[in-house]
mmCIF file of N, CA and C in Angstrom:
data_model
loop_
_atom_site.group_PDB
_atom_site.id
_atom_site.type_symbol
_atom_site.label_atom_id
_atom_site.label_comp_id
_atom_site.label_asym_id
_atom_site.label_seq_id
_atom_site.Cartn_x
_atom_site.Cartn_y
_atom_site.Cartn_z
ATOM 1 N N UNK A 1 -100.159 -78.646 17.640
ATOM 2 C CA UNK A 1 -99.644 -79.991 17.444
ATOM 3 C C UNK A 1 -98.299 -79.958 16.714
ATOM 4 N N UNK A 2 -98.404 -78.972 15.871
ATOM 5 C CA UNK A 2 -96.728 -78.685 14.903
ATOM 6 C C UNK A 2 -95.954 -78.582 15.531
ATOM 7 N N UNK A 3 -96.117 -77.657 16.848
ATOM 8 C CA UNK A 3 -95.162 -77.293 17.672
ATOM 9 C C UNK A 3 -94.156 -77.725 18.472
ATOM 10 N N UNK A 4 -95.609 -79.124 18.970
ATOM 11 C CA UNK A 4 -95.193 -80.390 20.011
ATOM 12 C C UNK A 4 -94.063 -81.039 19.068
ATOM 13 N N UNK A 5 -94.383 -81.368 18.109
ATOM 14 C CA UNK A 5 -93.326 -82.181 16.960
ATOM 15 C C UNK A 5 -92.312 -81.759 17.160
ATOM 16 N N UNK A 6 -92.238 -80.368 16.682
ATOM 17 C CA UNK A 6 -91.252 -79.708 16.013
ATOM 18 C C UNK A 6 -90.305 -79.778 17.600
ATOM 19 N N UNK A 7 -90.639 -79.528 18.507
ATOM 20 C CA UNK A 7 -90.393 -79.266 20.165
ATOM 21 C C UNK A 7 -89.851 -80.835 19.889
ATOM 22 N N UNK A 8 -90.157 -81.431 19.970
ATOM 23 C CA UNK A 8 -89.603 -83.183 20.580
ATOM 24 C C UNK A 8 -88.527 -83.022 19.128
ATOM 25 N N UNK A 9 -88.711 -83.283 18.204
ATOM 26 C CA UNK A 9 -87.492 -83.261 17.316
ATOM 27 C C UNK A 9 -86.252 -82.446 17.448
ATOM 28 N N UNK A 10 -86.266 -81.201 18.472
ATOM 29 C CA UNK A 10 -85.179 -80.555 18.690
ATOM 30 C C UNK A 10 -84.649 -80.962 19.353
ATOM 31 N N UNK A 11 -85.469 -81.881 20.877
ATOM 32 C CA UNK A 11 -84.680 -81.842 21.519
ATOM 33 C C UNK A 11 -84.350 -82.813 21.670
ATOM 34 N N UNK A 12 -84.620 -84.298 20.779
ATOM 35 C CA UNK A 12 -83.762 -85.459 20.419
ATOM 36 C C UNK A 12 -82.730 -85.200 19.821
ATOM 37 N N UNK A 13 -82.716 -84.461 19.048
ATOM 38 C CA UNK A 13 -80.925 -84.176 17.954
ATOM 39 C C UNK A 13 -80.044 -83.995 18.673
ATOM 40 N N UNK A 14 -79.925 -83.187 19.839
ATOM 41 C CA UNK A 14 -78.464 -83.051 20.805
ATOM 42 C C UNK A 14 -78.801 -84.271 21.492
ATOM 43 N N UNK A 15 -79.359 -85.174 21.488
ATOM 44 C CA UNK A 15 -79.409 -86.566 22.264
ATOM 45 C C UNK A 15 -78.799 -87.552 21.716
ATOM 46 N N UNK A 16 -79.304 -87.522 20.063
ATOM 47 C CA UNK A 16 -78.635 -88.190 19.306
ATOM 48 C C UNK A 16 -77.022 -88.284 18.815
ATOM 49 N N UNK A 17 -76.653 -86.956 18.331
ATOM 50 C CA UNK A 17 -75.536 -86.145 18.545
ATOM 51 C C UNK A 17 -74.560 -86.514 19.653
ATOM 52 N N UNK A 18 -75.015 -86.474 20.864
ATOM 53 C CA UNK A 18 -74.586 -86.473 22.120
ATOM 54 C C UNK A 18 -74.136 -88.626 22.075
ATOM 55 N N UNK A 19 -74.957 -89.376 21.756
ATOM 56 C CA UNK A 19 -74.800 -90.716 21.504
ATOM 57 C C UNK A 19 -73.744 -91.217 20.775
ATOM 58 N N UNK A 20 -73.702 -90.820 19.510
ATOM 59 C CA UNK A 20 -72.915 -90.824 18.320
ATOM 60 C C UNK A 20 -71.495 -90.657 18.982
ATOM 61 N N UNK A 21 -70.887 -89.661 19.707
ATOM 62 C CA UNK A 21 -69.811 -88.925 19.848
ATOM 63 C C UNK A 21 -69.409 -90.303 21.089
ATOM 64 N N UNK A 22 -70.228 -90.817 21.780
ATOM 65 C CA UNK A 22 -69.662 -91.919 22.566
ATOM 66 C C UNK A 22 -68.814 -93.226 22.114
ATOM 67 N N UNK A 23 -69.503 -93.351 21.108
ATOM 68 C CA UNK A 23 -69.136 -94.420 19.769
ATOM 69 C C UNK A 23 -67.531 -94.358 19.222
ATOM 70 N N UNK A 24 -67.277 -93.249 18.939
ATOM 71 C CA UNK A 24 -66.048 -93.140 18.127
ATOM 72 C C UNK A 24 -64.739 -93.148 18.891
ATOM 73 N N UNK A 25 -63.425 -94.097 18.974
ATOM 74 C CA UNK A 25 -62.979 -94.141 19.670
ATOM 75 C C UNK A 25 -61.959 -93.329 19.149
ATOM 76 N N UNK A 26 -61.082 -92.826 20.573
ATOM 77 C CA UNK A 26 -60.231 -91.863 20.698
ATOM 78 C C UNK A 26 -59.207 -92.556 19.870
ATOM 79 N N UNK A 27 -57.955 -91.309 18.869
ATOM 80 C CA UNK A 27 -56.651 -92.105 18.468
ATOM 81 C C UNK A 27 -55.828 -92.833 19.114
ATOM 82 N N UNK A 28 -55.100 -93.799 19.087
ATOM 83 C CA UNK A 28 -53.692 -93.885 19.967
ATOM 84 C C UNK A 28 -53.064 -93.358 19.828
ATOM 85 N N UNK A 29 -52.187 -92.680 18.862
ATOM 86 C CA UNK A 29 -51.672 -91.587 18.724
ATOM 87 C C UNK A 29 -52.082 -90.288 18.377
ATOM 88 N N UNK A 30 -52.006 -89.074 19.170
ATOM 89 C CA UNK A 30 -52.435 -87.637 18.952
ATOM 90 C C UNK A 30 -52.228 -87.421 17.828
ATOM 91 N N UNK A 31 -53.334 -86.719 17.202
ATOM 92 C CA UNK A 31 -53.495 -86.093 16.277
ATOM 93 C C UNK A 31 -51.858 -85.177 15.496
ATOM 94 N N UNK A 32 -51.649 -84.475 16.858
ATOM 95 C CA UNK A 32 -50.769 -83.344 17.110
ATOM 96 C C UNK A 32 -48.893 -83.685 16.557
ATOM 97 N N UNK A 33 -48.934 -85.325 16.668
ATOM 98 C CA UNK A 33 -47.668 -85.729 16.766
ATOM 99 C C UNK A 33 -47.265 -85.834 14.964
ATOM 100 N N UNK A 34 -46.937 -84.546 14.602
ATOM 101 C CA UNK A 34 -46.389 -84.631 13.354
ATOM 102 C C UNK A 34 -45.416 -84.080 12.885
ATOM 103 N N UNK A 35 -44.644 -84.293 12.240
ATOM 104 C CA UNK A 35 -43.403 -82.759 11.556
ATOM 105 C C UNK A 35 -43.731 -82.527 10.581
ATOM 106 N N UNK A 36 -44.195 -81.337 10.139
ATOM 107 C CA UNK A 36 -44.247 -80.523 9.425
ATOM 108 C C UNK A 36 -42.918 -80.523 7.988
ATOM 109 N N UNK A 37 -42.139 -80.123 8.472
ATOM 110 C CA UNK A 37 -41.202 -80.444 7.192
ATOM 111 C C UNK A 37 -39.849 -81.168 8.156
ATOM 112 N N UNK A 38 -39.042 -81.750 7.270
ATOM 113 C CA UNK A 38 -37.752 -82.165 8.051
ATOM 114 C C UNK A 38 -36.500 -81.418 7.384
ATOM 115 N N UNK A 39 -35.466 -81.020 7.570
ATOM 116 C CA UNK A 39 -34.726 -80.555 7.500
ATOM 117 C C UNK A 39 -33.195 -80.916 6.881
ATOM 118 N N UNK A 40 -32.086 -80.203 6.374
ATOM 119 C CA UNK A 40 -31.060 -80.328 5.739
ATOM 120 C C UNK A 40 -29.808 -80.002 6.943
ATOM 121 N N UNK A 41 -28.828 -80.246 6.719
ATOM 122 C CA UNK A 41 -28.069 -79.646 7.990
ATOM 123 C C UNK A 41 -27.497 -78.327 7.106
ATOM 124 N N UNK A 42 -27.332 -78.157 6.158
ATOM 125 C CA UNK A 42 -26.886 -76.586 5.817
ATOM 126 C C UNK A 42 -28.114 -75.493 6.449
ATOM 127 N N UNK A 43 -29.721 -76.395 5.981
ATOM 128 C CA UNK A 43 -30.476 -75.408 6.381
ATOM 129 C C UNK A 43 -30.620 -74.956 7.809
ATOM 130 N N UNK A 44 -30.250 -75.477 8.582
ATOM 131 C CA UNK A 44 -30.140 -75.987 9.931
ATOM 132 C C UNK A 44 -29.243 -74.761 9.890
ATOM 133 N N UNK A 45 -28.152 -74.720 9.239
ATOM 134 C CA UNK A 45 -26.654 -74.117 9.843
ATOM 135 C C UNK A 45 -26.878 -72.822 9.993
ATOM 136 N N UNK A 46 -27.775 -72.449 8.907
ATOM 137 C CA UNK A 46 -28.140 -70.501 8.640
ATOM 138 C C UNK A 46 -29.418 -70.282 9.526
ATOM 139 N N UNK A 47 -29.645 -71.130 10.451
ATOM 140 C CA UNK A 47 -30.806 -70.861 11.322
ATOM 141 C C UNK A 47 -30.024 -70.285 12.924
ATOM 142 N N UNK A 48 -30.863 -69.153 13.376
ATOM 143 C CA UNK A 48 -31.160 -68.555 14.758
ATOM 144 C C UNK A 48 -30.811 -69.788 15.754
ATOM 145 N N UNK A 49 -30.165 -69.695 16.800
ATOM 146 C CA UNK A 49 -30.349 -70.473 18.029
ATOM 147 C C UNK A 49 -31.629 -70.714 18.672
ATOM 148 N N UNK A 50 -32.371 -69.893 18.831
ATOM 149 C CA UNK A 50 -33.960 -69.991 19.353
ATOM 150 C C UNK A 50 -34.714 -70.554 18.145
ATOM 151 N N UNK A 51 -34.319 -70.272 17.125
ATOM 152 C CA UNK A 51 -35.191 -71.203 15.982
ATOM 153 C C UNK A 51 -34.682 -72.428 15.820
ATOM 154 N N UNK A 52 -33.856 -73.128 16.689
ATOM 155 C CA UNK A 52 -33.205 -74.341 16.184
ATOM 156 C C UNK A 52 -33.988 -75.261 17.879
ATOM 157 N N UNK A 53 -34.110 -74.158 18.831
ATOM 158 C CA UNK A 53 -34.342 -74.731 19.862
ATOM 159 C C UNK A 53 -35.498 -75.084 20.098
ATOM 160 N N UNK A 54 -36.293 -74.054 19.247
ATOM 161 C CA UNK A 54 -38.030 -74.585 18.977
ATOM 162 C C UNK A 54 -38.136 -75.819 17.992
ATOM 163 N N UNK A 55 -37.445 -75.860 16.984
ATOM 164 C CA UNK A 55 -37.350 -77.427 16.677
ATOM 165 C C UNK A 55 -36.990 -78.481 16.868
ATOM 166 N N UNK A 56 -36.201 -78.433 18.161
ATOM 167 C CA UNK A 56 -35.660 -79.764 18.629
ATOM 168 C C UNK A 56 -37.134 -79.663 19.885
ATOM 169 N N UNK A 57 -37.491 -79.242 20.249
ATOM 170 C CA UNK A 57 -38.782 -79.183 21.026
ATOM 171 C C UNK A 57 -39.472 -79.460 20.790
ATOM 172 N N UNK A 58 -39.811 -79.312 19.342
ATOM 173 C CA UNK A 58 -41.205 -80.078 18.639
ATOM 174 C C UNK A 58 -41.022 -81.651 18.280
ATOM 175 N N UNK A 59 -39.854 -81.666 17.765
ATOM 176 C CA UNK A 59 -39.411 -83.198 17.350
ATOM 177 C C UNK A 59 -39.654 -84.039 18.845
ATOM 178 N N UNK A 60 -39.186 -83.795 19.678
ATOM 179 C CA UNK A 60 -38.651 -84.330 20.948
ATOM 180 C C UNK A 60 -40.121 -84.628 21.493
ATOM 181 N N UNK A 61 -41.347 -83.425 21.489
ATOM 182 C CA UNK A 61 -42.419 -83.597 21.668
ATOM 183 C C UNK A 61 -43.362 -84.563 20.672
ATOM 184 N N UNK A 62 -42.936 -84.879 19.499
ATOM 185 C CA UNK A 62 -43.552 -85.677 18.161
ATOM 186 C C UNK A 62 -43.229 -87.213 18.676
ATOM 187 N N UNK A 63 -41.459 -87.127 19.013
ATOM 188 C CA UNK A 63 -41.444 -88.324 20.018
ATOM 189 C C UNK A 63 -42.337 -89.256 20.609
ATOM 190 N N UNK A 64 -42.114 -87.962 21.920
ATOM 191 C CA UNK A 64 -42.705 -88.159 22.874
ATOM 192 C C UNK A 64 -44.294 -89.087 22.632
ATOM 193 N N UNK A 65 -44.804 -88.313 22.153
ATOM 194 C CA UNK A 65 -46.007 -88.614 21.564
ATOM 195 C C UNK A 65 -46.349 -90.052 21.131
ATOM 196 N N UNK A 66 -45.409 -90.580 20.306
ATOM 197 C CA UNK A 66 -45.565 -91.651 19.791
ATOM 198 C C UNK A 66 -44.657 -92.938 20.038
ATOM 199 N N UNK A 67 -43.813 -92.436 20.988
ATOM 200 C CA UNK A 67 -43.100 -93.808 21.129
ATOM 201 C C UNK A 67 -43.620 -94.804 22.356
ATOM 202 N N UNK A 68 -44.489 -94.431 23.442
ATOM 203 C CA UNK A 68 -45.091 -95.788 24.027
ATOM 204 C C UNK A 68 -45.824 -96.471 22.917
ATOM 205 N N UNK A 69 -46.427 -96.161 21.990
ATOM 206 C CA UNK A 69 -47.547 -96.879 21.325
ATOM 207 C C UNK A 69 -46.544 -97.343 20.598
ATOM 208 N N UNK A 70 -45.258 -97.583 20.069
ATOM 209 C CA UNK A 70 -44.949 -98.002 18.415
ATOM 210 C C UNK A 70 -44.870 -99.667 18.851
ATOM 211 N N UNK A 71 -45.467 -100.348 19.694
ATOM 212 C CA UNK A 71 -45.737 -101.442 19.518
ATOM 213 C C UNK A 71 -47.569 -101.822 19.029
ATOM 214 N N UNK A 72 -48.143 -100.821 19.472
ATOM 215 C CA UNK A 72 -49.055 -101.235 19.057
ATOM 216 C C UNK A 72 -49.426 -100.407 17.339
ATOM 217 N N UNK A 73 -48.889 -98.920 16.955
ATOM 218 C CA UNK A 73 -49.070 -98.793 15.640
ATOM 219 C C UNK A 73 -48.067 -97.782 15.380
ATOM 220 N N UNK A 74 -47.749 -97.016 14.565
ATOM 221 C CA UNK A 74 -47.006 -95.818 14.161
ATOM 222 C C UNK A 74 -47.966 -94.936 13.472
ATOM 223 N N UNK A 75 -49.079 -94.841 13.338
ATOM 224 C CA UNK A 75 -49.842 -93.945 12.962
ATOM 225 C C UNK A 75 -50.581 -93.530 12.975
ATOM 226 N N UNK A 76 -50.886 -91.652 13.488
ATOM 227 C CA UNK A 76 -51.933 -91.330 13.992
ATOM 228 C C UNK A 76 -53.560 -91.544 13.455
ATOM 229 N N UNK A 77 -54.426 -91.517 13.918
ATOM 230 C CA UNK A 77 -55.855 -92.019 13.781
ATOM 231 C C UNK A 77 -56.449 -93.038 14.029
ATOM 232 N N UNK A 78 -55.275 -94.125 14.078
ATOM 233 C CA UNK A 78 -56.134 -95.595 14.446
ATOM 234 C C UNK A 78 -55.902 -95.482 15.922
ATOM 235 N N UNK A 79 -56.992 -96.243 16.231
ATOM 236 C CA UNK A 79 -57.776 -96.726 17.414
ATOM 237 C C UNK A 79 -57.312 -97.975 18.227
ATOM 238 N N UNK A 80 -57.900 -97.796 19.324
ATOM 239 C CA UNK A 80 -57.570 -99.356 19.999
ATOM 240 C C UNK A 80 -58.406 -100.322 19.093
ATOM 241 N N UNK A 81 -59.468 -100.255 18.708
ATOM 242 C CA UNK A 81 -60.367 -100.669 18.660
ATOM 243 C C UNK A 81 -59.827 -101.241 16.761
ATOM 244 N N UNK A 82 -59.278 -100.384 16.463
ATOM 245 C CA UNK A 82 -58.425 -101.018 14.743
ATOM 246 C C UNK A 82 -57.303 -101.552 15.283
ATOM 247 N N UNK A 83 -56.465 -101.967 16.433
ATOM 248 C CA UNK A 83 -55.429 -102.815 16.719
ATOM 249 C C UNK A 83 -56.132 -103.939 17.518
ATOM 250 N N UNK A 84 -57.454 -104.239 17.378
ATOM 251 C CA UNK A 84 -57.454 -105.522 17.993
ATOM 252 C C UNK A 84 -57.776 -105.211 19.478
ATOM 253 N N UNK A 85 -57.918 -103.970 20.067
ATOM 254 C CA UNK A 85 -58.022 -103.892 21.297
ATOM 255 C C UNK A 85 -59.489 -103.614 21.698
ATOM 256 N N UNK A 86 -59.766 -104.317 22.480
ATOM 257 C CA UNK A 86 -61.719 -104.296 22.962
ATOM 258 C C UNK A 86 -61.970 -102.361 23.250
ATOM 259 N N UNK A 87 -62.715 -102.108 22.923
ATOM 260 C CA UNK A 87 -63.358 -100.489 22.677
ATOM 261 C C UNK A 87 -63.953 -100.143 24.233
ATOM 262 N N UNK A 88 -63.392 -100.291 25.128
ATOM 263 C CA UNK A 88 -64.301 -100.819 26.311
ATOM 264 C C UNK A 88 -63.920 -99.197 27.513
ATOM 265 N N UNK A 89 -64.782 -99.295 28.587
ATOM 266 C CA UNK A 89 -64.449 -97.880 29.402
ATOM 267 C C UNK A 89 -63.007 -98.107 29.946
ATOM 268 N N UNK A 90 -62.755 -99.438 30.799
ATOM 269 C CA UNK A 90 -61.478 -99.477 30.951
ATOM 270 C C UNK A 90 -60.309 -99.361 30.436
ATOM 271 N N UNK A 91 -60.719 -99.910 28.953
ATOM 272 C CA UNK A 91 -59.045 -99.826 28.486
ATOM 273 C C UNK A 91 -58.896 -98.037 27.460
ATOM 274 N N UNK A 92 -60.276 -97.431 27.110
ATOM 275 C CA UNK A 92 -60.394 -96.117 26.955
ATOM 276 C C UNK A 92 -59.438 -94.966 28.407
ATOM 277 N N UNK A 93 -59.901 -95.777 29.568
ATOM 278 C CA UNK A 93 -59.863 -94.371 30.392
ATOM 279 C C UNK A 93 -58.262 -95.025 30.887
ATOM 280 N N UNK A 94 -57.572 -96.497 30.365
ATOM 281 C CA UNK A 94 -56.003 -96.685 30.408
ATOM 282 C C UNK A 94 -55.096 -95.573 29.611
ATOM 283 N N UNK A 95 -56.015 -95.624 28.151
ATOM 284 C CA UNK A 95 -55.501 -94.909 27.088
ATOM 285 C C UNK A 95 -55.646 -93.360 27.828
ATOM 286 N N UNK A 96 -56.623 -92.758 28.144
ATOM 287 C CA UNK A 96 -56.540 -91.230 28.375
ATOM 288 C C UNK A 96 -55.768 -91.066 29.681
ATOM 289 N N UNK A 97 -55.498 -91.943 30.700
ATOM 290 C CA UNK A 97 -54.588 -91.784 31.452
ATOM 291 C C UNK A 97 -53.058 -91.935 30.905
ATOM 292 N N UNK A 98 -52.810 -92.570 30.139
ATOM 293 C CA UNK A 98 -51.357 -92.845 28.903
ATOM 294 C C UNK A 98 -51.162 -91.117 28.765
ATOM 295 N N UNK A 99 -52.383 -90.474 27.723
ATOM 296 C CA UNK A 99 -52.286 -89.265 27.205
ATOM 297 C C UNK A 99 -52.175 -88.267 28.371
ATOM 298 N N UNK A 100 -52.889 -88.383 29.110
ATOM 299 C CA UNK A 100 -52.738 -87.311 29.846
ATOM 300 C C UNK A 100 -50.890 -87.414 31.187
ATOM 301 N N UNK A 101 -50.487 -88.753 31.141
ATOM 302 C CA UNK A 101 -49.105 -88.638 31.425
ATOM 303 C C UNK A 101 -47.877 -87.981 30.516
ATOM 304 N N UNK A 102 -48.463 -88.396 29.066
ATOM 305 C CA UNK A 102 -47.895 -87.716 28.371
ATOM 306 C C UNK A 102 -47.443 -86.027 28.443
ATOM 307 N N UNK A 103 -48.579 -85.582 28.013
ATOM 308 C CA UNK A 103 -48.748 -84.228 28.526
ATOM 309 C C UNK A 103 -48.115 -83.971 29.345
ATOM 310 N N UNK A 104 -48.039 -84.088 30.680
ATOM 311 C CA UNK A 104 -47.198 -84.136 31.894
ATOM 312 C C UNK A 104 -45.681 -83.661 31.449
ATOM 313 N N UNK A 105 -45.380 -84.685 30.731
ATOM 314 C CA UNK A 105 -44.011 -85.733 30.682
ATOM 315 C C UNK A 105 -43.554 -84.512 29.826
ATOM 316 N N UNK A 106 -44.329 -83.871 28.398
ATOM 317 C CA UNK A 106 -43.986 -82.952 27.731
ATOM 318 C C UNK A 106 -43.515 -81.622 28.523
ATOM 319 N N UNK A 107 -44.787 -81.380 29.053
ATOM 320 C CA UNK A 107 -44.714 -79.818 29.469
ATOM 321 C C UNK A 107 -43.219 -79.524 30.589
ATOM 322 N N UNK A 108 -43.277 -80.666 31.574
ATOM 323 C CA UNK A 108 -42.132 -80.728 32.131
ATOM 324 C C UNK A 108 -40.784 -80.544 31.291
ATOM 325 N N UNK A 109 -40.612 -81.461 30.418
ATOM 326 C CA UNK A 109 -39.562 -81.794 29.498
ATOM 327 C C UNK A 109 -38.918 -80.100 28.834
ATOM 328 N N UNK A 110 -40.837 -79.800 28.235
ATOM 329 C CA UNK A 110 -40.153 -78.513 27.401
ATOM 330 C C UNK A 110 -39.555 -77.674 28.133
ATOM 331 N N UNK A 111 -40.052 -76.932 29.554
ATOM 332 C CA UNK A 111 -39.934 -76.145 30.171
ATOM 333 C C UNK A 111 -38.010 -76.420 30.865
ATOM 334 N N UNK A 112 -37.624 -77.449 30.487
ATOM 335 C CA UNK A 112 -36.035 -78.064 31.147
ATOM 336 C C UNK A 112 -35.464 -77.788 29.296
ATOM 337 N N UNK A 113 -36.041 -77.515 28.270
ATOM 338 C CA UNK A 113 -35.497 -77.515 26.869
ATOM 339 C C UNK A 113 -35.340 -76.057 27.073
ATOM 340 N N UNK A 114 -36.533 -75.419 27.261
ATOM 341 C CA UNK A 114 -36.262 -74.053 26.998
ATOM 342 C C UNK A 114 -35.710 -73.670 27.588
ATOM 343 N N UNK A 115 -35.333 -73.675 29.178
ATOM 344 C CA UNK A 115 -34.356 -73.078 30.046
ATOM 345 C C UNK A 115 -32.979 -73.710 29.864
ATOM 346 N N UNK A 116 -31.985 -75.133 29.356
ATOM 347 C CA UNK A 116 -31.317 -75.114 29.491
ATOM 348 C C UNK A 116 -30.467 -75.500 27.964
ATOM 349 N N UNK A 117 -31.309 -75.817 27.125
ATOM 350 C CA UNK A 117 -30.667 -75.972 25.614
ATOM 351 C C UNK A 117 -30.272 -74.924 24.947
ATOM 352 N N UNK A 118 -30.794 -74.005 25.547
ATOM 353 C CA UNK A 118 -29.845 -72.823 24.844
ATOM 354 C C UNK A 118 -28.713 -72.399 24.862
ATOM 355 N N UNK A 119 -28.219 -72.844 26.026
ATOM 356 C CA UNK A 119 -26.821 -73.254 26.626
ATOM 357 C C UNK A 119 -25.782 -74.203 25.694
ATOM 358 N N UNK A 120 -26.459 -75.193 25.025
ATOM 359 C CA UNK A 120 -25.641 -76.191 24.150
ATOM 360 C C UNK A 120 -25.046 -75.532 22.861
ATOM 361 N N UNK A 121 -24.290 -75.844 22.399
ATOM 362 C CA UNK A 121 -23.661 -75.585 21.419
ATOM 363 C C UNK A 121 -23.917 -75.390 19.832
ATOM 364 N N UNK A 122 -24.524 -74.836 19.117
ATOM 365 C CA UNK A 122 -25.211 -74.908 18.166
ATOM 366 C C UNK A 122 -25.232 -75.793 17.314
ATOM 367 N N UNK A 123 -24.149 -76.516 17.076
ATOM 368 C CA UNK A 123 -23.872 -77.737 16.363
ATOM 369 C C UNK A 123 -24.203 -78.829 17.036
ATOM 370 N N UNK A 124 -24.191 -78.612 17.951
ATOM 371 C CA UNK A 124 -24.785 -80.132 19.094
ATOM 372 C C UNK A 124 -26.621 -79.676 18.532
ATOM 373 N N UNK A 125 -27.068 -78.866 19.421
ATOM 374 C CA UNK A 125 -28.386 -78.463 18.656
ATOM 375 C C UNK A 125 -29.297 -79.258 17.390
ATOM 376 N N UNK A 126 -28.037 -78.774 16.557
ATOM 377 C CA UNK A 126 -28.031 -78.993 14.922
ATOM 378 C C UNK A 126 -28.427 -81.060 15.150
ATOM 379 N N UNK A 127 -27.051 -81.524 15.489
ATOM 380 C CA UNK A 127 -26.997 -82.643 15.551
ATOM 381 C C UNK A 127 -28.440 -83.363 16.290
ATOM 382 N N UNK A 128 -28.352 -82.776 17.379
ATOM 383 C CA UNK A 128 -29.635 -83.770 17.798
ATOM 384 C C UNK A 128 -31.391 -83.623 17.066
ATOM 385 N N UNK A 129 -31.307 -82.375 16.646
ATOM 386 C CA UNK A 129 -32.600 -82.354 15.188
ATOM 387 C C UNK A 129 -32.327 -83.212 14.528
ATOM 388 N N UNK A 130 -31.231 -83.539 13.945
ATOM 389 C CA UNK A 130 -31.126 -84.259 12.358
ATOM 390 C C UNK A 130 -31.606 -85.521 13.478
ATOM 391 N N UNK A 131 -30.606 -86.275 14.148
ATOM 392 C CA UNK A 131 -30.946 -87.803 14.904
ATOM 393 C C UNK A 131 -32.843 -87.586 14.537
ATOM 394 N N UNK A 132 -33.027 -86.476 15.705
ATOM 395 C CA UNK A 132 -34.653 -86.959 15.763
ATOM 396 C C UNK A 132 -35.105 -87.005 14.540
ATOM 397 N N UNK A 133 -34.697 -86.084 13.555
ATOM 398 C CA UNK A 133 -35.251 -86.333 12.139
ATOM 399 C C UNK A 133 -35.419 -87.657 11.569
ATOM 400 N N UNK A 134 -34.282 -88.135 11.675
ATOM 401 C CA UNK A 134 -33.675 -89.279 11.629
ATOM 402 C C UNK A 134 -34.841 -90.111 12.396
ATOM 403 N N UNK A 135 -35.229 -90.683 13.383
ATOM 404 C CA UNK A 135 -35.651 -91.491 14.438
ATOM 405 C C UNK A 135 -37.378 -91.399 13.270
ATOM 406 N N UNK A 136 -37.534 -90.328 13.033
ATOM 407 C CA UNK A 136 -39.449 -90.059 12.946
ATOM 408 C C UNK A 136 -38.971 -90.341 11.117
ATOM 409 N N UNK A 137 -38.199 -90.155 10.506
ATOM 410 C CA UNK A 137 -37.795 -91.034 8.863
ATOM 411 C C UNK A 137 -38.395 -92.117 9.493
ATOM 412 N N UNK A 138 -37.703 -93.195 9.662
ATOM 413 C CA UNK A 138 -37.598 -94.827 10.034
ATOM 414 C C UNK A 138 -38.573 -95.084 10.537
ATOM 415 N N UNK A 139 -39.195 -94.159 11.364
ATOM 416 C CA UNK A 139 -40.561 -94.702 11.813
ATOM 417 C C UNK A 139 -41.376 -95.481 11.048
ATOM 418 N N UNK A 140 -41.547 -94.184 10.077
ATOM 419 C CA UNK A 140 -42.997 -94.297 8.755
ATOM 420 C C UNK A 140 -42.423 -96.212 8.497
ATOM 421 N N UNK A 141 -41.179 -96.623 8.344
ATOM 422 C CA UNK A 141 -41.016 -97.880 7.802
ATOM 423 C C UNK A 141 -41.322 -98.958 8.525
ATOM 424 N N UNK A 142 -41.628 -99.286 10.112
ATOM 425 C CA UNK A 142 -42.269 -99.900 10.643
ATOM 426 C C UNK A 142 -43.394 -100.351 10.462
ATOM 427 N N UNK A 143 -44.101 -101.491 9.912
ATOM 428 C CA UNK A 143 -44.576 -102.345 9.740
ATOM 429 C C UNK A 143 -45.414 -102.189 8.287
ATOM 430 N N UNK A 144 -44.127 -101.315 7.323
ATOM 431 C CA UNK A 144 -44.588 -101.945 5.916
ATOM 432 C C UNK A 144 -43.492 -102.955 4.931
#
């Protein structure tokens, strides 16, 4: 009889588990879309060309990331469902079709960064980090 118990209690927990995880709604903005540190233009100046080109790649991708949504929030973790938007399958599988264009939109993008920005001028380089630096500053100040 212990057994039977013990047997049905196991194999409700990945049921339960499995329930729970339906509940919680996905971010509007990726997790992923962050900078790490932002930068000086001297520090910028004593940097590698390939190290300047991986950071305008990430910024550009941090972008990417977050600028369809900055009408509905600027910050990662909230939900449709914390902007007022119904938690529902349709407007979920709008949102993961959003993300997964994204993606798209990136991988394309990087693969045209890495093959042809290396070509640009290091100070151009330089310049368009600081802008994006610039662009993801001002963000954070949207709607406080």
């Amino acid at each position: 009889m212990k057994k039977i118990i013990f047997l049905s209690f196991l194999i409700t927990i990945p049921t339960g588990i499995n329930a729970q995880n339906k509940t919680i709604s996905k971010s509007i903005i990726s997790p992923t879309a962050i900078i790490k540190k932002f930068h000086e233009k001297t520090e910028l100046d004593g940097m590698q060309k390939g190290d300047l080109v991986n950071l305008y790649i990430e910024r550009i991708n941090v972008i990417s990331k977050k600028l369809p949504f900055i009408a509905l929030t600027n910050k990662r973790g909230v939900t449709i469902n914390d902007v007022g938007i119904p938690d529902n399958t349709e407007n979920n599988k709008i949102l993961e079709k959003q993300h997964q264009t994204i993606k798209t939109f990136i991988s394309e993008t990087e693969t045209f960064e890495r093959t042809l920005i290396p070509f640009a001028d290091k100070s151009d380089i330089i310049d368009a980090i600081l802008f994006c630096e610039n662009v993801l500053k001002e963000w954070r100040l949207i709607g406080e």
